[in-house]
XYZ file of C-alpha atoms in Angstrom:
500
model
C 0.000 0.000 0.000
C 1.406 3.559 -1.034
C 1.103 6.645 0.191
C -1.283 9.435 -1.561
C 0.438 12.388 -2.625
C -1.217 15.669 -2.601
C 0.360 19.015 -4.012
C -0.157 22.450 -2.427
C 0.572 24.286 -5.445
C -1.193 22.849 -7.526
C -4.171 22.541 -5.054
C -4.158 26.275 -4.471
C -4.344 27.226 -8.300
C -8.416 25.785 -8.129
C -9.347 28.507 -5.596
C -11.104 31.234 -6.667
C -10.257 34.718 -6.113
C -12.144 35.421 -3.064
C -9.800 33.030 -1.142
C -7.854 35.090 0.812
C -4.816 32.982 1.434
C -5.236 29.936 -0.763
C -1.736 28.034 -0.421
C -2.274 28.252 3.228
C -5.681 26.621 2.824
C -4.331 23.773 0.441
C -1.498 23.287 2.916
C -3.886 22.488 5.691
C -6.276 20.196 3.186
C -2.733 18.268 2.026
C -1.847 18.223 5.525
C -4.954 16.375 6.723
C -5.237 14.590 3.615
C -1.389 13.139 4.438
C -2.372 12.079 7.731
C -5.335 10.256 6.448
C -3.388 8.354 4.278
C -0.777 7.076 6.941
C -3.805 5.968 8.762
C -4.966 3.943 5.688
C -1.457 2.257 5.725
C -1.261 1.820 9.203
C -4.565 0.313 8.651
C -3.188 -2.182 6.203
C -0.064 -3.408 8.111
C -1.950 -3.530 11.275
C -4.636 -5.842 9.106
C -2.156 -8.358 7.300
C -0.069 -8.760 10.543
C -2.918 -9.388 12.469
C -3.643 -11.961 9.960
C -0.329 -13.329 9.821
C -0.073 -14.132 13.539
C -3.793 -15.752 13.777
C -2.965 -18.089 10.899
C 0.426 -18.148 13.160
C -1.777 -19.631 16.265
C -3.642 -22.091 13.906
C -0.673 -23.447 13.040
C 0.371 -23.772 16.089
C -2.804 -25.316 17.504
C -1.643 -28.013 14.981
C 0.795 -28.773 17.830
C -1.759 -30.116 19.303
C -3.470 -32.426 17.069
C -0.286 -34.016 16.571
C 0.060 -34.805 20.329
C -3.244 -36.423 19.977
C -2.710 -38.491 16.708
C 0.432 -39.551 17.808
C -1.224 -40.687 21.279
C -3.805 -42.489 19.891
C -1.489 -44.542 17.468
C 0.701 -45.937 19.562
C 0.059 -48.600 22.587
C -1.091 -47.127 25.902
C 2.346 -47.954 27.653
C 4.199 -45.443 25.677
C 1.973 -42.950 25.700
C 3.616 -40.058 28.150
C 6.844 -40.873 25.877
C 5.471 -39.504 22.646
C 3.520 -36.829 24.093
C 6.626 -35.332 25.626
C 8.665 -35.627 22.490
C 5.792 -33.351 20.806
C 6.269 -30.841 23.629
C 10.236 -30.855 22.671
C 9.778 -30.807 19.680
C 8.026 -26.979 19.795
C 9.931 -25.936 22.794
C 13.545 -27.315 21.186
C 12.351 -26.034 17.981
C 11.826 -22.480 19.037
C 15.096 -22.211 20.428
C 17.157 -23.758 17.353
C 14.701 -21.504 14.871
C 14.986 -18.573 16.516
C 19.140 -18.953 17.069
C 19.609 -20.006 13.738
C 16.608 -21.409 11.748
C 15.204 -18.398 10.692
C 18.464 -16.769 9.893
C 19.199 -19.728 7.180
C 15.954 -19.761 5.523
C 15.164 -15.787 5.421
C 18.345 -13.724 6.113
C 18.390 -11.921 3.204
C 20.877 -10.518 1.063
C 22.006 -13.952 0.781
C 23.188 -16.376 -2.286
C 21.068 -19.335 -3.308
C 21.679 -22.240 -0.907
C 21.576 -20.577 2.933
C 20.427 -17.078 4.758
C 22.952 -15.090 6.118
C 21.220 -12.335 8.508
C 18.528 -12.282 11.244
C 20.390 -14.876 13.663
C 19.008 -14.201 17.024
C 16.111 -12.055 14.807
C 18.885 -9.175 14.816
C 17.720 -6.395 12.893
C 14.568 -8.393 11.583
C 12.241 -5.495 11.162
C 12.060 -4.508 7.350
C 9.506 -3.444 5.162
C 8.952 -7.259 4.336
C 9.947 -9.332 7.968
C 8.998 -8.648 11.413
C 8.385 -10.763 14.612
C 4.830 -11.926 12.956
C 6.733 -13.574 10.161
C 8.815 -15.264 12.565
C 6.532 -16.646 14.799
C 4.582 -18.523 11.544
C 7.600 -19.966 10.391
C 8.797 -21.454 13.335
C 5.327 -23.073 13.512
C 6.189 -24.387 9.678
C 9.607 -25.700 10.984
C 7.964 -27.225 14.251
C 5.500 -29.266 11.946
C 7.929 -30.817 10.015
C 9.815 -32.253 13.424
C 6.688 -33.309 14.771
C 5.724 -35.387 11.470
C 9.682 -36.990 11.949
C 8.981 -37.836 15.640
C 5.690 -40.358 14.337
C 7.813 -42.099 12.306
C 10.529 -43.537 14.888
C 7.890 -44.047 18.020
C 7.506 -46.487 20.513
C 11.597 -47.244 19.997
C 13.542 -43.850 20.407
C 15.904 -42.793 23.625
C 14.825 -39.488 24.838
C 18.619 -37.962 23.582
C 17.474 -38.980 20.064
C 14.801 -37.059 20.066
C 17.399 -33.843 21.439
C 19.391 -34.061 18.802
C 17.401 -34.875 15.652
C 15.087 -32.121 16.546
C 17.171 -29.381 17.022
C 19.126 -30.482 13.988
C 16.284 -30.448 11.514
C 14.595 -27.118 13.061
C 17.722 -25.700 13.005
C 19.649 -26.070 9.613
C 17.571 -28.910 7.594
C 14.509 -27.353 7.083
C 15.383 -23.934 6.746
C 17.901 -24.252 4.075
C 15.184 -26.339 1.888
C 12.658 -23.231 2.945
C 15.434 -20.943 2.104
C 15.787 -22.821 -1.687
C 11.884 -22.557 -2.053
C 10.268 -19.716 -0.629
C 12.885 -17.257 0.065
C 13.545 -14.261 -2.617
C 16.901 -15.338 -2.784
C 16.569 -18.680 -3.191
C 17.914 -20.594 -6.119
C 14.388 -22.051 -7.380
C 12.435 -20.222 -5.494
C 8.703 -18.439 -7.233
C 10.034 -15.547 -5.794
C 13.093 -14.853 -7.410
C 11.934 -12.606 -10.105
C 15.029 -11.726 -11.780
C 16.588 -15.697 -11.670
C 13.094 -18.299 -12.115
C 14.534 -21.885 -12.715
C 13.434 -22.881 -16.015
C 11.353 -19.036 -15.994
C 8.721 -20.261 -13.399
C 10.653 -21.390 -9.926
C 9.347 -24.043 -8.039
C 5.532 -23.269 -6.884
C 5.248 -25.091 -3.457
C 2.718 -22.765 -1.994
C 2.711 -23.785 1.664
C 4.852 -26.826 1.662
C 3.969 -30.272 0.310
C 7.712 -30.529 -0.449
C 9.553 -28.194 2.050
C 7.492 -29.101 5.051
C 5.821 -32.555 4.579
C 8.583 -34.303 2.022
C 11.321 -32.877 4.417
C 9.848 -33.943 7.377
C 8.251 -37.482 5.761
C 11.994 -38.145 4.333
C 13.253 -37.906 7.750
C 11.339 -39.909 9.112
C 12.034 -42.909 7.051
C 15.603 -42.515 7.408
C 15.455 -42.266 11.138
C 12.391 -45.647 10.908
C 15.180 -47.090 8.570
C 17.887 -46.798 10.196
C 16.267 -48.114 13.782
C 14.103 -50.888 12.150
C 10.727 -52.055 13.148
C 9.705 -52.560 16.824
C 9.468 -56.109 18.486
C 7.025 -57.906 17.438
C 5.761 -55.922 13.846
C 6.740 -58.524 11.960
C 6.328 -62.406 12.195
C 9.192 -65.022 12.027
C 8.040 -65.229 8.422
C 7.788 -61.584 7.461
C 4.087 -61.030 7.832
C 3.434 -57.889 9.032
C 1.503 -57.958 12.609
C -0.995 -54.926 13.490
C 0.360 -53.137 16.163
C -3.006 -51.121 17.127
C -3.355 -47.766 18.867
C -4.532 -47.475 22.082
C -7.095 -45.011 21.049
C -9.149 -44.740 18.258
C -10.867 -41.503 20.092
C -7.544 -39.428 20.755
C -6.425 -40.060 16.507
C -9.572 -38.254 15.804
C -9.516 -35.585 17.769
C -5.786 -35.209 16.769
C -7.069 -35.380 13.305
C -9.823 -32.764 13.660
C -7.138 -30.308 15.552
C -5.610 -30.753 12.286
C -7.946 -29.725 10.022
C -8.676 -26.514 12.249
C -4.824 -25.714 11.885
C -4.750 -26.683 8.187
C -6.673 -23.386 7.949
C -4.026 -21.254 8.970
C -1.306 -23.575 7.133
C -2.308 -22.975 3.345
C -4.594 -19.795 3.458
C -2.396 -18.113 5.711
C 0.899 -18.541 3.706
C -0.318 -15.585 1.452
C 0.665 -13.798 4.751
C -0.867 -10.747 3.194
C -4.752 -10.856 3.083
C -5.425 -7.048 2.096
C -3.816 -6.874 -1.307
C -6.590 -6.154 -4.223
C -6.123 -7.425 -7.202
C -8.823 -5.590 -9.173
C -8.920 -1.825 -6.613
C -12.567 -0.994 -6.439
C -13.528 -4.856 -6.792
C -14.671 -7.542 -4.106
C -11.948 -9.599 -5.846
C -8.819 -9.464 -4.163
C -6.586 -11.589 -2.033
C -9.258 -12.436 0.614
C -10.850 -14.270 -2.228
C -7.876 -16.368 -3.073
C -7.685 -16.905 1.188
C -11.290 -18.307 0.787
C -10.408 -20.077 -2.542
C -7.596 -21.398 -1.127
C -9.477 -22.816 2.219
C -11.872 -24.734 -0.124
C -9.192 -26.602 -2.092
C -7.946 -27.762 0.868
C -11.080 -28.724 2.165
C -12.451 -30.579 -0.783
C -8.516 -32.438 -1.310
C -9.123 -33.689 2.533
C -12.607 -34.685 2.355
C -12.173 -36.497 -0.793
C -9.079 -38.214 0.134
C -11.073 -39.232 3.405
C -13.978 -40.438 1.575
C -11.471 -42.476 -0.902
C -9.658 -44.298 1.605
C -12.943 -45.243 3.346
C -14.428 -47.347 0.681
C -10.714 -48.008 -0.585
C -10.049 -49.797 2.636
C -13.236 -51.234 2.782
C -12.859 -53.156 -0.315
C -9.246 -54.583 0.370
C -9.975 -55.471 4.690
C -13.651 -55.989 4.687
C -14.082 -53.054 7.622
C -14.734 -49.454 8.239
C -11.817 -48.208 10.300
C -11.812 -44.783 11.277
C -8.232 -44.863 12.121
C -7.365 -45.377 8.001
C -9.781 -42.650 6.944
C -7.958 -39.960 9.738
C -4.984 -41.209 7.792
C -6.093 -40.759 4.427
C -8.068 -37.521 4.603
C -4.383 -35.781 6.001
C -2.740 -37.529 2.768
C -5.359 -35.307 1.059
C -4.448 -32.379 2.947
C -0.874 -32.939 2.196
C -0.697 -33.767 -0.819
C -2.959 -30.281 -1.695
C -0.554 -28.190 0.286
C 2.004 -27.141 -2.710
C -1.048 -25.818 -5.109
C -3.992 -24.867 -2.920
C -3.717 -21.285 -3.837
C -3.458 -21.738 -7.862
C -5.583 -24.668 -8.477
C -10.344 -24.670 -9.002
C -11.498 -26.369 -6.774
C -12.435 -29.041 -9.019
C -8.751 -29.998 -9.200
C -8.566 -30.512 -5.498
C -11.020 -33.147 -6.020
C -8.646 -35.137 -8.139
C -5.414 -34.108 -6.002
C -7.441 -36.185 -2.744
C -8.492 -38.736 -4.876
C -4.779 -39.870 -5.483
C -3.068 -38.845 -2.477
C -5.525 -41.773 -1.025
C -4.177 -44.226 -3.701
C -1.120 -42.844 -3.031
C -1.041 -43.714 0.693
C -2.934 -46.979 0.264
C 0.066 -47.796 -2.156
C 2.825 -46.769 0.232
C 1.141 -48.548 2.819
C 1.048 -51.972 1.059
C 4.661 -51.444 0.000
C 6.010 -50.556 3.894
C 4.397 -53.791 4.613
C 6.221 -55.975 2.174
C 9.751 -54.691 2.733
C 8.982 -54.592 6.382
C 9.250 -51.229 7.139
C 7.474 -49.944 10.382
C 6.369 -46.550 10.719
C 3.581 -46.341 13.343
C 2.023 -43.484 12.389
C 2.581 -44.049 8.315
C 4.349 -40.704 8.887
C 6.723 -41.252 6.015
C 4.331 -42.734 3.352
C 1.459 -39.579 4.627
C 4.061 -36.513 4.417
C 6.621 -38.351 2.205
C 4.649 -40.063 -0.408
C 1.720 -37.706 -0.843
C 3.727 -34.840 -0.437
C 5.095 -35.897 -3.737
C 2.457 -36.285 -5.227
C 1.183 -33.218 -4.044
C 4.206 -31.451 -5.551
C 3.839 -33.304 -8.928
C -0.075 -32.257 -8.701
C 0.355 -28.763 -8.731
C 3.096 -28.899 -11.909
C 0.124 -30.850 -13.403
C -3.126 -28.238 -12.533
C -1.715 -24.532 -11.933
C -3.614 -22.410 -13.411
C -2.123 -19.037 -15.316
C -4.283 -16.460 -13.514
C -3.470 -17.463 -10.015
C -0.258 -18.112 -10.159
C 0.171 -14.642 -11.430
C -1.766 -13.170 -8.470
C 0.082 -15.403 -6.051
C 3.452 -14.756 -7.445
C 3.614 -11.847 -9.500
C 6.100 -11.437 -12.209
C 5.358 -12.194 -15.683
C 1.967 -12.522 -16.462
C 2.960 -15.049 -19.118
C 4.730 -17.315 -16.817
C 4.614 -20.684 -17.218
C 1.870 -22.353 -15.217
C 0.249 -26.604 -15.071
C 0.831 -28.917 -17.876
C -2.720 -29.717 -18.327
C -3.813 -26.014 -18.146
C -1.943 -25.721 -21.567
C 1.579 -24.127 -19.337
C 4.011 -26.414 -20.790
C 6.120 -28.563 -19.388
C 8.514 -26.101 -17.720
C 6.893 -26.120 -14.206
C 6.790 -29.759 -14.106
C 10.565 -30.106 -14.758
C 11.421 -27.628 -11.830
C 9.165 -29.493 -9.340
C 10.419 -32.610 -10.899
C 14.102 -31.514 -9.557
C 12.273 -30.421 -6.589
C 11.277 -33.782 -5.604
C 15.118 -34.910 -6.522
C 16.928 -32.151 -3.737
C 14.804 -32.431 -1.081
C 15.079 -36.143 -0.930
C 18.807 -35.644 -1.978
C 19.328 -32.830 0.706
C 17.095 -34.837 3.891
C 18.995 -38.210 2.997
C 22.887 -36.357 3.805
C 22.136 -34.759 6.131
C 19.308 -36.824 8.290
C 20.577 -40.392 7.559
C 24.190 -40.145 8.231
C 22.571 -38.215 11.629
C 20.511 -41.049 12.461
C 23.471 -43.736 11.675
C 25.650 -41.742 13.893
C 23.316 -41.759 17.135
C 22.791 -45.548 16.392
C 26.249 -46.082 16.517
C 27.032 -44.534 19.772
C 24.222 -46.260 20.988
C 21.894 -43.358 21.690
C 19.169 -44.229 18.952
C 17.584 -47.110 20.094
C 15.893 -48.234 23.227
C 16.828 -51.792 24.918
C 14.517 -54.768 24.390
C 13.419 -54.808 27.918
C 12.484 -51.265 27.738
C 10.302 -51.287 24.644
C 9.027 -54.816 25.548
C 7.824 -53.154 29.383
C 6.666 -49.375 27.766
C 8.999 -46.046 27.746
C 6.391 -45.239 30.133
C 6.890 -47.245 32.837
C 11.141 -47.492 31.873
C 11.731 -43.862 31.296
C 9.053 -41.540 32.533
C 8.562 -42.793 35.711
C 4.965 -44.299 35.422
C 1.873 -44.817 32.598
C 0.048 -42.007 31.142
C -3.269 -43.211 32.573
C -4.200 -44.360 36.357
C -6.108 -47.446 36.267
C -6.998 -47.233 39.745
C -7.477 -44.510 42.083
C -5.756 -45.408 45.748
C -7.519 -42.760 47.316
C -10.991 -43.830 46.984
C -9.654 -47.300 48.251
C -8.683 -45.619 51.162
C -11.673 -43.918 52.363
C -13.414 -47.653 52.374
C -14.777 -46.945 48.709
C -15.391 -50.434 47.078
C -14.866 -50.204 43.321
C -17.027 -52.926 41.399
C -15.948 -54.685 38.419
C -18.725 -56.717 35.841
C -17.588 -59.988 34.866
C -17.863 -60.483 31.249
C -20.131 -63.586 31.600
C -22.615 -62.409 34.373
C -25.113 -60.277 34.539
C -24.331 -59.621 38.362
C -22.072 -57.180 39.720
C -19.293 -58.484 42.260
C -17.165 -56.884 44.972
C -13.901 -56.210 43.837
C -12.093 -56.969 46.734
């Protein structure tokens, strides 16, 4: 938003002659015209950084839908273990991103591959960063730990979790950020003046930088451990391994959904930009656009994987259609602000396949993710990336990213194949990038014997071993000792009995 000029001089030449001082009058009218303006762009800041730090707390609150998911997946005895890893990851997270993190992946002037300014977010106010932008992208980096942590559950020493955390918040995942969505990045959308192949890589809120990096991760780190006791058979036959709580993975999944609103309409960051002054059409209809893609994706996804599973187990399990419908909201992450809605449709329909695919594939080279973090964020986050290459349109990638308004856009929406070759290479770095730095990481802990928990441990619970006692009381002492008698039924009697 600029501000409105006004000229005295020439103001004062449209006065009549009975005006007895007439530049003094069109000094006071510029004057107060001046200060209206500033208001209007005080106005404007206050408006997109208020936006900004509510899609901020949305993504935050996402936090706490993975605490939930990732309680509800795994068995009731490790239960306090993974809910404090999700606690370290935001707390570890903020420290590493706010030392360094955000310095890597925004620090501009920079070259191509890493930031260089704003460590400690010194000297971070500019006419384009402030503490708002921060505090988003932190919540970005936190996600992306907290999809890694699913992955390697129910197995991990506490120091693992230390070290990979503040590792990937820290200097993983802000130089792929940096690459993508940083002016200065080498294929970034938002390098004007240097566009890989004249379009940069159009990853709009981060099916590649935030669910690939963090879904790539994770299968090194599940890789690298290998499956817990008991996943597999003597023969190789995978053995369910069931969550404690079907309730707790969806209400995780639902916190999701809530934050997914602030994940891919609030990465335009701005909301009051017009793109037509004088219209209703402007970037708050691109927000609302935007929030329907990645509703329909989700919900279509969901509904896939219902009848999907259906058809291949014979039941209706609530835990695989949680699963599926946030493959759907992955995979629409990269393009939900240049895509009709219509293509959303298609985008959930094959994230679902997709996962369903991954899935089957874990299973038969007997690799154990508990969560199906990697195959979720990994695989559909591909696919996700691919999708948008595919189904851009012209028009809104141009008001998304500015530029040329000839830019290439989606293959099928007659752009060429230029787009799809940079998110092609996309695909290739990230998984390139996560597997140097996060695998040799992994191998190292395992080596010093810091990655893996004993047998006995993960046999008894990291509950019980390591946090001092399970997540849930079974039965309450005190009630016992004010002569309470708790009564049990027997499952083949209709008759209650004293517990005694």
């Amino acid at each position: 938003m600029s501000l409105q000029t006004c000229s005295a001089d020439q103001l004062a030449q449209l006065f009549g002659s009975n005006t007895t001082d007439p530049h003094a009058a069109a000094t006071l009218i510029c004057d107060q015209f001046a200060a209206v303006s500033r208001n209007f762009i005080d106005t404007g800041y206050a408006i997109d950084s208020t936006y900004l730090l509510f899609s901020a707390y949305l993504v935050f609150s996402m936090q706490l839908g993975f605490a939930m998911l990732c309680a509800g997946s795994v068995r009731a005895k490790n239960t306090m273990n993974i809910m404090l890893t999700n606690v370290l990851d935001a707390a570890a997270g903020g420290l590493f991103y706010y030392l360094f993190g955000f310095a890597f992946a925004f620090g501009s002037p920079s070259n191509g591959f890493i930031g260089k300014h704003y460590f400690g977010l010194t000297d971070i106010h500019s006419q384009n960063l402030d503490y708002s932008n921060f505090l988003y992208q932190w919540a970005f980096a936190i996600a992306a730990a907290g999809i890694t942590s699913g992955s390697i559950a129910e197995r991990t020493q506490f120091v693992a979790y230390l070290v990979y955390s503040s590792f990937l918040t820290g200097f993983v995942y802000p130089v792929v950020s940096h690459w993508f969505w940083s002016p200065d990045g080498w294929a970034s959308a938002f390098n004007l003046n240097n566009l890989l192949f004249s379009t940069g890589v159009i990853d709009f809120a981060g099916s590649g930088v935030v669910h690939m990096v963090g879904g790539v991760a994770g299968l090194w780190g599940a890789l690298i451990e290998g499956p817990r006791i008991g996943r597999f058979d003597h023969t190789g036959r995978a053995v369910a391994l069931r969550g404690h709580s079907a309730s707790l993975v969806v209400l995780g999944t639902f916190m999701l959904w809530f934050g997914w609103y602030g994940f891919n309409p609030g990465s335009f960051n701005k909301i009051l930009v017009p793109y037509n002054s004088g219209t209703k059409y402007g970037q708050w209809s691109a927000v609302g656009r935007t929030a329907v893609t990645t509703t329909l994706a989700g919900s279509t996804a969901a509904l896939t994987t219902l009848f999907g599973k259906r058809v291949l187990s014979g039941h209706w399990n609530v835990t695989d259609v949680c699963n599926g419908l946030l493959g759907g909201f992955a995979a629409i992450t990269a393009g939900c602000a240049v895509v009709e809605p219509w293509a959303a449709i298609v985008c959930g329909f094959v994230a679902s396949v997709v996962l369903i695919a991954c899935n089957k594939l874990a299973e038969r080279v007997r690799f154990d993710d508990p969560l199906e973090a990697a195959q979720l964020h990994g695989g559909c986050g591909a696919w996700g990336v691919i999708f948008t290459a595919l189904f851009a349109k012209k028009e809104y990638v141009y008001e998304a990213y500015g530029g040329d308004a000839s830019r290439p856009h989606g293959l099928f929406m007659g752009g060429g194949g230029q787009l799809l070759a940079a998110h092609v290479i996309q695909i290739l770095v990230i998984v390139g990038w996560v597997s140097a730095t996060m695998g040799p990481l992994f191998w190292v802990l395992k080596k010093l014997n810091l990655l893996r928990i004993s047998s006995e441990d993960e046999l008894a619970g990291m509950d019980m071993t390591r946090h001092g006692g399970f997540a849930y009381a079974y039965e309450d002492d005190e009630t016992q000792k004010h002569g309470i008698q708790l009564r049990k039924i027997e499952p083949n009697s209709s008759t209650p009995t004293t517990d005694e």
